[in-house]
Coordinates of C-alpha atoms and ligand atoms in Angstrom, one line a residue:
X1 CA 23.0 34.1 18.0
X2 CA 20.7 36.5 20.1
X3 CA 17.0 35.9 19.7
X4 CA 16.8 39.5 20.0
X5 CA 18.4 40.0 16.5
X6 CA 16.7 37.0 14.8
X7 CA 14.3 37.2 12.3
X8 CA 12.1 35.0 14.8
X9 CA 8.7 34.9 14.7
X10 CA 6.4 32.0 16.1
X11 CA 2.5 31.7 15.9
X12 CA 0.4 30.1 19.1
X13 CA -2.0 28.8 16.4
X14 CA -2.2 25.6 13.9
X15 CA -2.0 27.7 10.6
X16 CA -4.9 26.5 8.7
X17 CA -2.9 25.3 5.5
X18 CA -1.4 22.5 7.3
X19 CA -2.2 19.1 8.1
X20 CA 0.2 16.9 9.4
X21 CA 1.8 17.7 12.7
X22 CA 5.6 18.4 10.8
X23 CA 4.4 20.8 8.8
X24 CA 2.3 22.8 11.3
X25 CA 5.1 22.7 13.7
X26 CA 7.7 24.3 11.3
X27 CA 5.5 27.0 10.3
X28 CA 4.5 27.6 13.7
X29 CA 8.2 27.6 14.9
X30 CA 9.0 29.7 11.9
X31 CA 11.0 27.5 10.4
X32 CA 9.5 27.9 6.8
X33 CA 7.4 30.3 4.9
X34 CA 4.9 29.4 2.2
X35 CA 5.7 31.7 -0.5
X36 CA 3.8 29.6 -3.8
X37 CA 1.9 26.3 -3.7
X38 CA 4.9 23.6 -2.8
X39 CA 7.7 26.6 -2.7
X40 CA 8.9 27.3 0.7
X41 CA 11.4 30.0 2.2
X42 CA 14.0 28.1 4.5
X43 CA 14.3 30.8 6.9
X44 CA 17.5 31.1 9.2
X45 CA 16.9 28.2 11.7
X46 CA 15.3 25.9 8.9
X47 CA 18.7 26.4 6.9
X48 CA 20.9 25.8 9.7
X49 CA 19.1 22.1 10.0
X50 CA 19.4 21.4 6.0
X51 CA 23.1 22.4 6.5
X52 CA 24.0 20.0 9.0
X53 CA 21.7 17.5 7.4
X54 CA 23.8 18.2 3.9
X55 CA 26.9 17.5 6.0
X56 CA 26.0 14.5 7.1
X57 CA 25.2 13.4 3.4
X58 CA 28.3 14.8 2.4
X59 CA 30.7 13.2 5.1
X60 CA 28.9 9.9 4.1
X61 CA 29.3 10.1 0.7
X62 CA 32.8 11.0 0.6
X63 CA 33.2 8.0 2.7
X64 CA 31.9 6.2 0.6
X65 CA 34.4 7.2 -2.5
X66 CA 31.6 9.6 -4.3
X67 CA 32.8 12.9 -5.4
X68 CA 31.1 16.3 -5.3
X69 CA 30.3 18.3 -8.2
X70 CA 27.3 20.5 -9.4
X71 CA 25.5 20.5 -12.2
X72 CA 23.4 22.9 -14.1
X73 CA 19.5 22.9 -13.0
X74 CA 18.7 24.6 -16.9
X75 CA 18.9 21.8 -19.1
X76 CA 18.7 21.8 -23.1
X77 CA 16.1 20.1 -24.0
X78 CA 18.3 18.0 -26.5
X79 CA 19.4 15.8 -23.9
X80 CA 15.9 14.4 -23.1
X81 CA 15.1 13.9 -26.2
X82 CA 18.2 11.7 -26.7
X83 CA 17.0 9.8 -23.7
X84 CA 13.6 9.8 -24.8
X85 CA 12.1 11.3 -22.0
X86 CA 11.5 15.3 -23.1
X87 CA 7.6 14.6 -23.8
X88 CA 6.9 12.4 -21.4
X89 CA 8.5 14.7 -18.8
X90 CA 7.0 18.1 -20.5
X91 CA 4.3 17.2 -21.8
X92 CA 2.4 13.8 -20.9
X93 CA 3.3 13.1 -17.0
X94 CA 4.2 17.0 -16.9
X95 CA 6.6 17.0 -14.0
X96 CA 9.2 18.6 -15.5
X97 CA 9.1 22.5 -15.7
X98 CA 9.7 23.8 -18.9
X99 CA 11.0 27.3 -20.7
X100 CA 11.6 28.7 -24.0
X101 CA 14.5 31.0 -24.0
X102 CA 14.8 34.5 -26.3
X103 CA 16.8 32.6 -28.8
X104 CA 13.6 30.5 -29.3
X105 CA 15.5 27.1 -27.5
X106 CA 13.5 24.8 -25.1
X107 CA 14.9 24.2 -21.5
X108 CA 13.9 22.3 -18.7
X109 CA 14.7 23.0 -15.0
X110 CA 16.1 19.5 -13.8
X111 CA 13.5 16.8 -11.7
X112 CA 16.6 14.7 -11.8
X113 CA 20.0 14.5 -13.7
X114 CA 20.4 11.3 -15.6
X115 CA 20.7 12.8 -18.8
X116 CA 23.0 15.6 -17.9
X117 CA 25.3 13.1 -16.1
X118 CA 25.4 10.9 -18.7
X119 CA 26.4 13.4 -21.4
X120 CA 29.2 14.7 -19.2
X121 CA 30.3 10.7 -18.8
X122 CA 29.9 10.1 -22.6
X123 CA 32.6 12.8 -23.0
X124 CA 35.2 12.2 -20.4
X125 CA 35.0 8.4 -19.4
X126 CA 36.9 6.7 -22.2
X127 CA 38.7 3.9 -20.7
X128 CA 38.0 0.8 -18.3
X129 CA 41.3 2.7 -15.6
X130 CA 39.0 5.6 -15.1
X131 CA 36.1 3.3 -13.7
X132 CA 34.1 3.5 -11.6
X133 CA 33.3 6.7 -11.1
X134 CA 30.6 8.1 -8.3
X135 CA 29.7 12.0 -8.8
X136 CA 27.4 13.6 -6.4
X137 CA 25.6 16.8 -5.9
X138 CA 23.6 18.7 -3.1
X139 CA 20.8 20.9 -5.2
X140 CA 17.9 22.4 -5.3
X141 CA 15.2 19.7 -7.5
X142 CA 12.1 21.5 -9.7
X143 CA 9.2 19.1 -10.0
X144 CA 5.9 20.2 -10.9
X145 CA 4.0 18.0 -8.6
X146 CA 0.3 17.5 -9.2
X147 CA -0.4 17.6 -5.7
X148 CA 2.4 19.4 -3.4
X149 CA 1.3 19.2 0.4
X150 CA 2.7 18.3 3.3
X151 CA 4.9 21.4 3.3
X152 CA 8.7 20.6 2.3
X153 CA 7.4 16.6 1.9
X154 CA 6.3 17.1 -1.3
X155 CA 7.3 20.4 -2.9
X156 CA 7.7 21.6 -6.0
X157 CA 11.1 23.4 -5.8
X158 CA 13.2 21.1 -3.0
X159 CA 16.7 19.9 -1.8
X160 CA 18.1 16.7 -2.7
X161 CA 21.3 14.8 -2.6
X162 CA 21.7 12.9 -6.0
X163 CA 24.8 10.8 -7.0
X164 CA 25.4 8.7 -10.0
X165 CA 27.8 5.7 -10.4
X166 CA 29.6 4.5 -13.5
X167 CA 31.3 1.0 -13.4
X168 CA 32.4 -1.4 -16.1
X169 CA 30.2 -4.2 -15.4
X170 CA 27.2 -5.6 -13.2
X171 CA 29.8 -6.8 -10.6
X172 CA 31.2 -3.5 -9.8
X173 CA 28.0 -1.4 -9.8
X174 CA 26.8 -4.2 -7.6
X175 CA 29.8 -3.1 -5.3
X176 CA 29.4 0.4 -5.4
X177 CA 25.0 -0.1 -4.8
X178 CA 26.3 -2.0 -1.6
X179 CA 28.5 1.1 -0.7
X180 CA 25.7 3.5 -1.1
X181 CA 23.3 1.1 0.5
X182 CA 25.6 1.2 3.7
X183 CA 26.0 5.1 3.3
X184 CA 22.2 5.6 3.3
X185 CA 21.6 3.6 6.8
X186 CA 24.8 5.5 8.2
X187 CA 23.1 8.9 6.9
X188 CA 19.9 7.4 8.5
X189 CA 21.1 6.4 11.6
X190 CA 23.4 9.7 12.1
X191 CA 20.4 11.5 11.8
X192 CA 18.8 10.3 14.4
X193 CA 15.8 8.4 12.6
X194 CA 14.0 5.5 13.0
X195 CA 13.8 3.5 9.6
X196 CA 13.7 0.4 7.3
X197 CA 15.0 0.0 4.3
X198 CA 12.8 -1.9 2.1
X199 CA 12.5 -3.3 -1.4
X200 CA 11.2 -1.1 -3.8
X201 CA 9.4 -1.0 -7.0
X202 CA 11.9 -0.2 -9.9
X203 CA 9.7 0.4 -12.4
X204 CA 9.4 0.0 -16.2
X205 CA 13.3 0.4 -16.0
X206 CA 13.8 -3.0 -14.2
X207 CA 17.4 -3.3 -13.4
X208 CA 18.5 -5.6 -10.6
X209 CA 16.8 -4.5 -7.8
X210 CA 16.3 -1.1 -5.7
X211 CA 16.0 -0.3 -2.5
X212 CA 14.1 2.7 -0.6
X213 CA 14.4 4.2 2.8
X214 CA 11.6 4.7 5.0
X215 CA 11.6 7.0 7.9
X216 CA 8.8 5.6 10.0
X217 CA 5.7 7.5 10.5
X218 CA 2.0 7.3 10.8
X219 CA 1.6 10.4 8.2
X220 CA 4.0 8.3 5.8
X221 CA 2.6 8.1 2.4
X222 CA 3.7 4.5 1.8
X223 CA 3.0 1.5 3.3
X224 CA 5.8 -1.0 3.9
X225 CA 5.1 -4.9 4.7
X226 CA 8.0 -6.7 6.8
X227 CA 8.5 -9.6 8.7
X228 CA 9.5 -9.3 12.4
X229 CA 12.4 -12.2 12.1
X230 CA 13.5 -8.7 10.2
X231 CA 14.7 -10.9 7.1
X232 CA 12.0 -9.3 4.5
X233 CA 10.4 -5.7 4.4
X234 CA 9.0 -4.3 1.2
X235 CA 7.1 -1.2 -0.2
X236 CA 3.5 -2.8 -0.7
X237 CA 3.8 -1.5 -4.1
X238 CA 6.7 -4.3 -4.8
X239 CA 5.7 -6.9 -1.5
X240 CA 5.4 -10.2 -2.6
X241 CA 3.8 -13.1 -0.1
X242 CA 2.1 -16.4 -0.3
X243 CA -2.2 -15.8 -0.4
X244 CA -4.2 -18.3 2.0
X245 CA -4.8 -21.8 0.1
X246 CA -7.6 -21.4 -1.6
X247 CA -10.9 -23.4 -0.4
X248 CA -12.2 -26.4 -2.2
X249 CA -15.4 -25.6 -4.3
X250 CA -19.0 -26.8 -3.3
X251 CA -19.6 -26.7 -7.2
X252 CA -19.4 -29.9 -8.5
X253 CA -21.1 -29.4 -12.1
X254 CA -21.2 -26.3 -14.3
X255 CA -24.1 -24.2 -15.0
X256 CA -25.4 -20.9 -15.0
X257 CA -27.7 -19.8 -11.9
X258 CA -29.5 -16.6 -11.1
X259 CA -27.8 -14.6 -8.8
X260 CA -30.0 -11.3 -8.3
X261 CA -28.1 -8.2 -6.7
X262 CA -24.9 -9.9 -6.4
X263 CA -22.4 -7.3 -8.0
X264 CA -19.6 -7.5 -5.2
X265 CA -18.0 -10.6 -4.7
X266 CA -19.2 -10.2 -0.9
X267 CA -22.7 -10.6 -1.5
X268 CA -22.0 -12.9 -4.4
X269 CA -20.3 -15.4 -1.8
X270 CA -23.3 -15.1 0.7
X271 CA -25.7 -16.1 -2.2
X272 CA -24.1 -19.1 -3.5
X273 CA -22.9 -20.0 -0.2
X274 CA -18.9 -20.2 -1.3
X275 CA -15.7 -18.9 -0.3
X276 CA -14.2 -15.7 -2.0
X277 CA -11.0 -18.2 -2.9
X278 CA -13.6 -20.2 -5.1
X279 CA -14.0 -17.1 -7.3
X280 CA -12.7 -15.8 -10.6
X281 CA -13.6 -12.1 -10.2
X282 CA -12.5 -10.1 -13.3
X283 CA -11.5 -6.4 -12.8
X284 CA -11.5 -4.0 -15.9
X285 CA -8.8 -1.1 -16.7
X286 CA -8.0 1.2 -18.7
X287 CA -4.7 2.0 -19.4
X288 CA -3.6 5.0 -21.7
X289 CA -0.1 5.1 -23.8
X290 CA 1.9 7.6 -24.1
X291 CA 1.0 7.4 -28.1
X292 CA -2.2 8.1 -27.4
X293 CA -3.8 4.4 -27.4
X294 CA -6.0 3.6 -25.1
X295 CA -5.9 0.1 -23.8
X296 CA -9.1 -1.9 -22.0
X297 CA -7.3 -4.9 -19.7
X298 CA -9.3 -7.4 -18.4
X299 CA -7.8 -9.1 -15.2
X300 CA -8.7 -12.2 -13.9
X301 CA -7.7 -12.9 -10.6
X302 CA -9.0 -14.9 -7.3
X303 CA -12.3 -13.4 -5.3
X304 CA -10.3 -13.3 -2.0
X305 CA -7.5 -11.2 -4.2
X306 CA -7.1 -7.6 -5.2
X307 CA -4.5 -6.2 -8.2
X308 CA -1.7 -4.4 -6.8
X309 CA -1.5 -1.7 -9.7
X310 CA 1.9 -0.9 -9.9
X311 CA 2.6 -4.5 -10.6
X312 CA 0.1 -4.6 -13.3
X313 CA 1.2 -0.8 -14.5
X314 CA 4.9 -3.0 -14.9
X315 CA 3.3 -5.4 -17.0
X316 CA 1.7 -2.9 -19.4
X317 CA 4.7 -0.8 -19.8
X318 CA 6.3 -4.5 -20.8
X319 CA 3.7 -4.6 -23.6
X320 CA 4.0 -0.9 -24.9
X321 CA 6.3 -1.9 -28.3
X322 CA 3.0 -4.2 -29.0
X323 CA 0.9 -0.7 -29.3
X324 CA 3.9 1.5 -30.7
X325 CA 4.1 3.2 -27.5
X326 CA 6.7 3.2 -24.8
X327 CA 5.3 3.8 -21.6
X328 CA 1.9 3.9 -19.9
X329 CA 1.0 7.4 -18.9
X330 CA -2.6 6.8 -16.6
X331 CA -3.9 3.6 -15.2
X332 CA -7.4 3.8 -14.0
X333 CA -10.7 1.8 -13.5
X334 CA -12.9 3.2 -16.1
X335 CA -15.8 5.1 -14.7
X336 CA -19.4 5.9 -16.0
X337 CA -17.9 8.9 -18.0
X338 CA -14.7 7.0 -19.1
X339 CA -16.5 3.8 -20.3
X340 CA -19.1 6.1 -22.3
X341 CA -16.0 6.8 -24.5
X342 CA -15.6 3.6 -26.1
X343 CA -18.7 1.1 -24.6
X344 CA -20.4 0.2 -27.5
X345 CA -23.2 -0.9 -25.1
X346 CA -23.6 -0.8 -21.1
X347 CA -20.9 -3.1 -19.6
X348 CA -22.2 -6.2 -17.5
X349 CA -20.5 -4.7 -14.1
X350 CA -20.3 -7.2 -11.1
X351 CA -21.2 -9.7 -13.7
X352 CA -18.0 -9.9 -16.3
X353 CA -16.6 -13.2 -17.2
X354 CA -13.4 -13.7 -18.3
X355 CA -14.7 -13.9 -22.0
X356 CA -16.2 -10.5 -21.9
X357 CA -17.0 -10.0 -25.3
X358 CA -14.8 -7.6 -27.3
X359 CA -18.1 -6.3 -29.0
X360 CA -18.5 -4.3 -25.8
X361 CA -16.1 -1.8 -27.3
X362 CA -17.1 0.5 -30.1
X363 CA -15.9 -0.4 -33.4
X364 CA -13.2 1.6 -34.9
X365 CA -14.3 4.5 -37.2
X366 CA -12.8 4.0 -40.4
X367 CA -9.6 6.4 -40.5
X368 CA -6.4 7.0 -42.6
X369 CA -3.8 4.8 -41.0
X370 CA -1.8 7.6 -40.1
X371 CA -4.3 8.8 -37.8
X372 CA -5.2 6.0 -35.9
X373 CA -2.8 5.5 -33.2
X374 CA -3.4 9.1 -31.9
X375 CA -6.4 8.6 -29.5
X376 CA -7.8 5.7 -30.7
X377 CA -9.0 2.8 -28.2
X378 CA -7.8 -0.9 -29.2
X379 CA -10.9 -2.8 -30.5
X380 CA -10.0 -6.0 -28.4
X381 CA -10.0 -6.5 -24.6
X382 CA -6.0 -7.1 -23.3
X383 CA -6.8 -10.3 -21.2
X384 CA -4.5 -11.5 -18.1
X385 CA -4.6 -13.8 -15.5
X386 CA -3.2 -13.5 -11.9
X387 CA -1.4 -16.7 -10.9
X388 CA -3.8 -16.9 -8.0
X389 CA -6.7 -17.9 -10.8
X390 CA -4.6 -20.2 -12.8
X391 CA -5.2 -23.3 -10.6
X392 CA -8.8 -22.7 -9.7
X393 CA -10.9 -25.7 -10.4
X394 CA -14.8 -25.4 -10.5
X395 CA -14.8 -21.7 -9.6
X396 CA -17.6 -19.1 -10.0
X397 CA -17.5 -16.3 -12.3
X398 CA -19.5 -13.6 -14.2
X399 CA -21.8 -14.9 -17.0
X400 CA -21.8 -11.1 -18.9
X401 CA -25.3 -11.0 -18.5
X402 CA -26.6 -9.2 -15.5
X403 CA -27.7 -10.9 -12.7
X404 CA -26.2 -14.3 -13.3
X405 CA -22.9 -16.2 -12.5
X406 CA -21.3 -19.2 -14.0
X407 CA -20.5 -21.9 -11.2
X408 CA -18.5 -25.0 -11.8
X409 CA -16.3 -23.5 -14.2
X410 CA -12.7 -24.6 -15.3
X411 CA -10.3 -23.3 -17.5
X412 CA -9.9 -25.0 -20.5
X413 CA -14.0 -26.1 -20.7
X414 CA -16.2 -23.0 -20.3
X415 CA -13.6 -20.5 -20.4
X416 CA -10.2 -20.0 -22.4
X417 CA -7.0 -19.4 -19.9
X418 CA -5.9 -16.1 -21.0
X419 CA -2.3 -16.5 -22.8
X420 CA -0.7 -13.9 -20.5
X421 CA -0.1 -15.5 -16.9
X422 CA 0.7 -12.7 -14.4
X423 CA 2.0 -11.7 -10.6
X424 CA 0.0 -8.8 -10.2
X425 CA -1.8 -9.7 -7.1
X426 CA -1.8 -7.3 -4.0
X427 CA 0.3 -8.7 -1.0
X428 CA -1.3 -8.0 2.7
X429 CA -0.6 -7.4 6.0
X430 CA -1.5 -10.8 7.7
X431 CA -0.2 -13.0 4.4
X432 CA 2.4 -15.5 5.1
X433 CA 5.9 -14.7 4.0
X434 CA 7.6 -16.4 1.4
X435 CA 11.1 -16.7 2.9
X436 CA 9.2 -18.7 5.8
X437 CA 5.6 -19.2 5.9
X438 CA 5.5 -19.6 9.7
X439 CA 6.2 -15.7 9.5
X440 CA 3.2 -13.3 8.8
X441 CA 3.9 -9.5 7.3
X442 CA 3.3 -6.9 9.3
X443 CA 2.5 -3.4 8.1
X444 CA 3.6 0.5 9.2
X445 CA 3.8 3.3 7.4
X446 CA 7.1 5.2 6.0
X447 CA 7.9 8.6 4.5
X448 CA 10.5 7.7 1.4
X449 CA 13.6 9.5 2.3
X450 CA 16.0 8.1 -0.3
X451 CA 16.0 5.5 -2.9
X452 CA 18.8 3.4 -4.3
X453 CA 18.4 2.2 -7.7
X454 CA 20.7 -0.4 -10.2
X455 CA 19.7 1.6 -13.1
X456 CA 22.3 -0.5 -15.7
X457 CA 22.6 0.8 -19.2
X458 CA 19.3 2.1 -19.9
X459 CA 20.7 5.5 -20.0
X460 CA 24.0 4.7 -21.1
X461 CA 22.8 2.8 -24.0
X462 CA 20.1 5.0 -25.3
X463 CA 22.9 8.1 -25.0
X464 CA 25.5 6.3 -26.3
X465 CA 28.1 6.7 -23.2
X466 CA 30.5 4.0 -23.5
X467 CA 34.2 3.3 -22.5
X468 CA 36.5 0.5 -23.8
X469 CA 37.4 -2.5 -22.0
X470 CA 40.6 -4.3 -21.5
X471 CA 40.0 -6.0 -24.3
X472 CA 40.0 -3.0 -26.4
X473 CA 35.8 -3.7 -27.1
X474 CA 33.8 -0.6 -26.3
X475 CA 30.9 -1.2 -23.7
X476 CA 28.3 0.7 -22.2
X477 CA 28.6 1.9 -18.8
X478 CA 26.5 0.5 -16.5
X479 CA 25.5 2.9 -14.0
X480 CA 23.6 3.3 -10.6
X481 CA 21.6 6.2 -9.4
X482 CA 21.1 7.4 -5.8
X483 CA 18.6 10.1 -4.3
X484 CA 17.9 11.5 -0.7
X485 CA 15.5 14.1 -0.4
X486 CA 17.6 16.2 2.1
X487 CA 14.6 18.8 2.8
X488 CA 12.1 16.1 3.1
X489 CA 14.2 14.4 5.5
X490 CA 14.5 17.3 7.9
X491 CA 10.6 17.5 7.8
X492 CA 10.4 13.9 8.2
X493 CA 12.9 14.1 11.6
X494 CA 9.8 16.4 13.0
X495 CA 7.2 14.3 11.8
X496 CA 9.0 11.6 13.9
X497 CA 10.0 13.5 17.0
X498 CA 8.2 15.9 18.5
X499 CA 5.5 16.5 21.5
X500 CA 2.3 18.8 22.4
X501 CA 4.6 21.3 22.7
X502 CA 6.7 21.2 19.7
X503 CA 9.9 20.1 17.7
X504 CA 12.0 17.7 19.0
X505 CA 15.2 17.6 17.5
X506 CA 18.0 15.4 17.8
X507 CA 21.3 16.7 18.6
X508 CA 23.2 16.0 15.0
X509 CA 20.3 18.0 12.8
X510 CA 19.0 20.6 15.4
X511 CA 19.8 24.2 14.2
X512 CA 21.9 24.7 17.6
X513 CA 22.4 22.3 20.3
X514 CA 21.5 24.9 23.5
X515 CA 19.5 27.8 24.3
X516 CA 20.5 30.3 27.3
X517 CA 17.1 31.8 28.4
X518 CA 17.3 34.7 30.4
X519 CA 14.1 34.7 32.5
X520 CA 14.0 38.4 33.4
X521 CA 15.9 40.8 31.3
X522 CA 15.7 43.5 33.5
X523 CA 18.1 41.2 36.3
X524 CA 21.7 42.6 35.8
X525 CA 22.8 39.3 37.3
X526 CA 20.6 37.0 35.2
X527 CA 21.9 38.8 32.1
X528 CA 25.5 39.0 33.4
X529 CA 25.5 35.2 34.1
X530 CA 23.6 34.3 30.7
X531 CA 25.8 36.4 28.6
X532 CA 29.6 34.7 30.2
X533 CA 27.6 31.4 29.3
X534 CA 26.5 31.9 26.0
X535 CA 30.2 33.3 25.0
X536 CA 31.9 30.6 26.6
X537 CA 29.5 27.4 25.2
X538 CA 30.1 29.0 22.0
X539 CA 33.7 29.2 21.7
X540 CA 33.4 25.7 23.4
X541 CA 31.8 24.7 20.1
X542 CA 28.5 24.2 21.7
X543 CA 26.2 26.0 19.2
X544 CA 24.0 28.2 21.3
X545 CA 21.4 30.8 21.1
X546 CA 20.8 33.4 23.5
X547 CA 17.3 34.6 24.4
X548 CA 17.4 37.6 25.4
X549 CA 14.3 39.4 24.2
X550 CA 12.5 41.6 26.6
X551 CA 9.3 39.1 27.0
X552 CA 8.1 36.8 30.0
X553 CA 9.6 34.0 31.1
X554 CA 6.7 31.9 30.1
X555 CA 6.6 33.2 26.5
X556 CA 10.5 32.3 26.1
X557 CA 9.9 28.8 27.4
X558 CA 7.4 27.9 25.3
X559 CA 9.1 29.4 21.9
X560 CA 12.2 27.0 23.5
X561 CA 10.2 24.1 23.7
X562 CA 8.5 24.8 20.1
X563 CA 11.7 25.6 18.3
X564 CA 12.9 22.2 19.9
X565 CA 16.5 23.1 20.7
X566 CA 18.0 19.8 22.6
X567 CA 18.8 21.9 26.0
X568 CA 18.0 24.5 27.7
X569 CA 20.0 26.6 30.3
X570 CA 17.8 28.9 32.6
X571 CA 19.6 31.8 34.5
X572 CA 17.0 32.1 37.2
X573 CA 16.8 32.1 41.1
X574 CA 19.2 29.7 41.9
X575 CA 22.3 31.7 40.7
X576 CA 22.0 33.0 44.2
X577 CA 23.7 29.4 44.8
X578 CA 26.1 29.8 42.2
X579 CA 23.8 27.4 39.9
X580 CA 21.2 27.3 36.6
X581 CA 18.7 24.8 35.4
X582 CA 19.6 22.8 32.5
X583 CA 16.6 21.0 30.8
X584 CA 16.5 18.3 28.5
X585 CA 13.7 19.1 25.7
X586 CA 13.6 15.4 24.6
X587 CA 12.6 13.6 28.1
X588 CA 12.3 17.0 30.4
X589 CA 14.3 16.4 33.0
X590 CA 15.8 19.3 34.5
X591 CA 18.5 19.5 36.7
X592 CA 20.6 22.4 38.6
X593 CA 23.9 22.5 37.8
X594 CA 27.1 24.8 39.0
X595 CA 27.8 27.7 36.7
X596 CA 31.4 26.5 36.3
X597 CA 30.0 23.0 35.1
X598 CA 27.6 24.2 32.6
X599 CA 30.4 24.2 29.6
X600 CA 32.1 20.9 30.0
X601 CA 29.0 18.9 31.0
X602 CA 27.3 20.1 27.9
X603 CA 30.3 19.8 25.6
X604 CA 30.2 16.0 26.5
X605 CA 26.5 15.8 26.3
X606 CA 27.0 17.0 22.7
X607 CA 29.8 14.7 21.9
X608 CA 28.3 11.7 23.6
X609 CA 25.1 12.6 21.2
X610 CA 27.1 12.7 18.1
X611 CA 29.0 9.5 18.5
Ligands
LIG701 P1 8.1 9.6 -4.8 O1 7.2 8.6 -4.8 O2 7.7 10.4 -3.0 O3 7.8 11.3 -5.3 P2 10.1 9.8 -6.0 O4 10.6 8.0 -6.3 O5 9.5 10.5 -7.1 O6 9.5 10.1 -4.6 P3 13.1 10.1 -6.4 O7 12.8 10.5 -7.8 O8 13.7 8.8 -6.0 O9 11.7 9.8 -5.8 O10 13.6 11.1 -5.6 C1 14.6 10.6 -4.7 C2 14.7 11.7 -3.1 O11 14.1 12.8 -3.5 C3 13.0 10.4 -2.4 O12 13.6 9.2 -1.9 C4 12.5 12.0 -1.9 O13 13.2 12.0 -0.7 C5 12.5 13.4 -2.5 N1 11.9 13.9 -3.4 C6 11.1 13.3 -4.2 N2 10.2 14.1 -4.5 C7 10.1 15.4 -3.6 C8 9.6 16.5 -3.8 N3 8.4 16.4 -4.3 N4 9.6 17.0 -2.5 C9 10.4 16.5 -1.7 N5 11.3 15.6 -1.5 C10 11.1 14.8 -3.0
LIG702 MG1 8.0 11.8 -7.0

């Protein structure tokens, strides 16, 4: 491709809409253009990158035994009603774009394809003889993200590879999962990314496990905790560890003490001269269930620990049926405005006890039974205690009265131990690892590029996708699902690999391997040499651009650096000695090579880089 004929516009200044380096660079280098919030045009250079990434993904999926297909993006609401996700996805959570067609039928734009694929499996898979089956597609997904940002990192329209596997049993599904795990490692390695596979939260679906593939970068939205020995890595949402040992409590008798102005654990511990490990803190949350019920949750946890809200949310989802709901839509720490809606009187904030009286919640207004569910607040606190607080003796905690704490308290005497004992503690960097307490957890930031998931029978059961086993029994299909953000991967590569002058693509996913630059287009020798190299390189399979624009050499060099093509070949002054300059974009190494060596040398470098 000749730059003179390409839609090629680079920007000198950082665009105001971009915050992180990769987003700025992709806009500046003319790879993408914003059309609406979270909606981008992939321009010709970008499309080549996306096709390269897609091709790597495709090859690895095929090698793992998956088959490519293409499923509809326009999906009937009925399928989502069957799985029970229509209302949550279109209304409550609102991630799914939906529409009504001219026949008044409700449809949605696919944010994911479990429903569609399960319906197909239900119709087409009859017997164990057909199993296992693994289908994948590479396609645009639509999600009405609340905060689209960072360009392609979190778009509302983006490209994903999603795969869905169907096995006869758990063991088969685990084998398929292992193959996909290997394929994902291969995809990221081949794309030239530094990454880590981490244990991930599989949310309310449960299942026996899931892993996320994280590209390491400071701008990543996720925190990873890992150990140096390489044996443990997890998303902080999921991570477990050993908390520090609790100190022996300095309190020997139980009493109420005046502790003015000590609303925080730090102030309280300073005032009472005790370690936060001797404190039970009581944290209030508000959970909104999908049927409109609000539940106030009081979590008692050791004073030096924090609540992991993802773990807490999972516990609350497990309790959903108790409130005749199916999931939790929002979990928040209620602010003053939220408290005003349900509190009967001001809460003793900073001094709450594990037995905070239920009378702090307004009693329900008398209403017909059928109206109670919608918008109602459960008039009792849901109390739970984290494992870290269960064994504490003679602890200090709130008294339910502002300005006073109880010290020397014990479960079973001053306070009743909540029936619900949970693990909702947040692991943090510096904690000891469970598998080897001599290892401490380290922290890193990551961009989630892929997620592989042992789904089990959630969708096959709700949608009735069964097969007949060897014994003639009807069994639910055991599923797995596996996603890669193709467009997110491309931008993550830039986030991980750039310098002050621009993008530094790996050969595997660069839009072109090489760019031939003519410093002076009015010099016929330069033009001739460049034209010949350009033709011969492309013929030899080295994907090459030709910068034949009538621009100053300095501008061309800057643009070549900005768009990040791995090798730059300059037909400049040394042509008189039969040589041209070759510059490696990543290392900046420049060398002069005889004209006739260029094609074989480049071919060899590229083959080596793609190994
Ligand atoms: P996230 O937590 O980042 O929202 P997710 O858990 O919703 O991701 P999945 O539903 O597992 O993601 O989707 C599979 C992959 O698709 C993700 O690992 C990610 O790489 C990509 N992806 C998800 N949402 C977006 C988005 N809004 N824009 C670009 N890529 C996305
Ligand atoms: Mg998401």
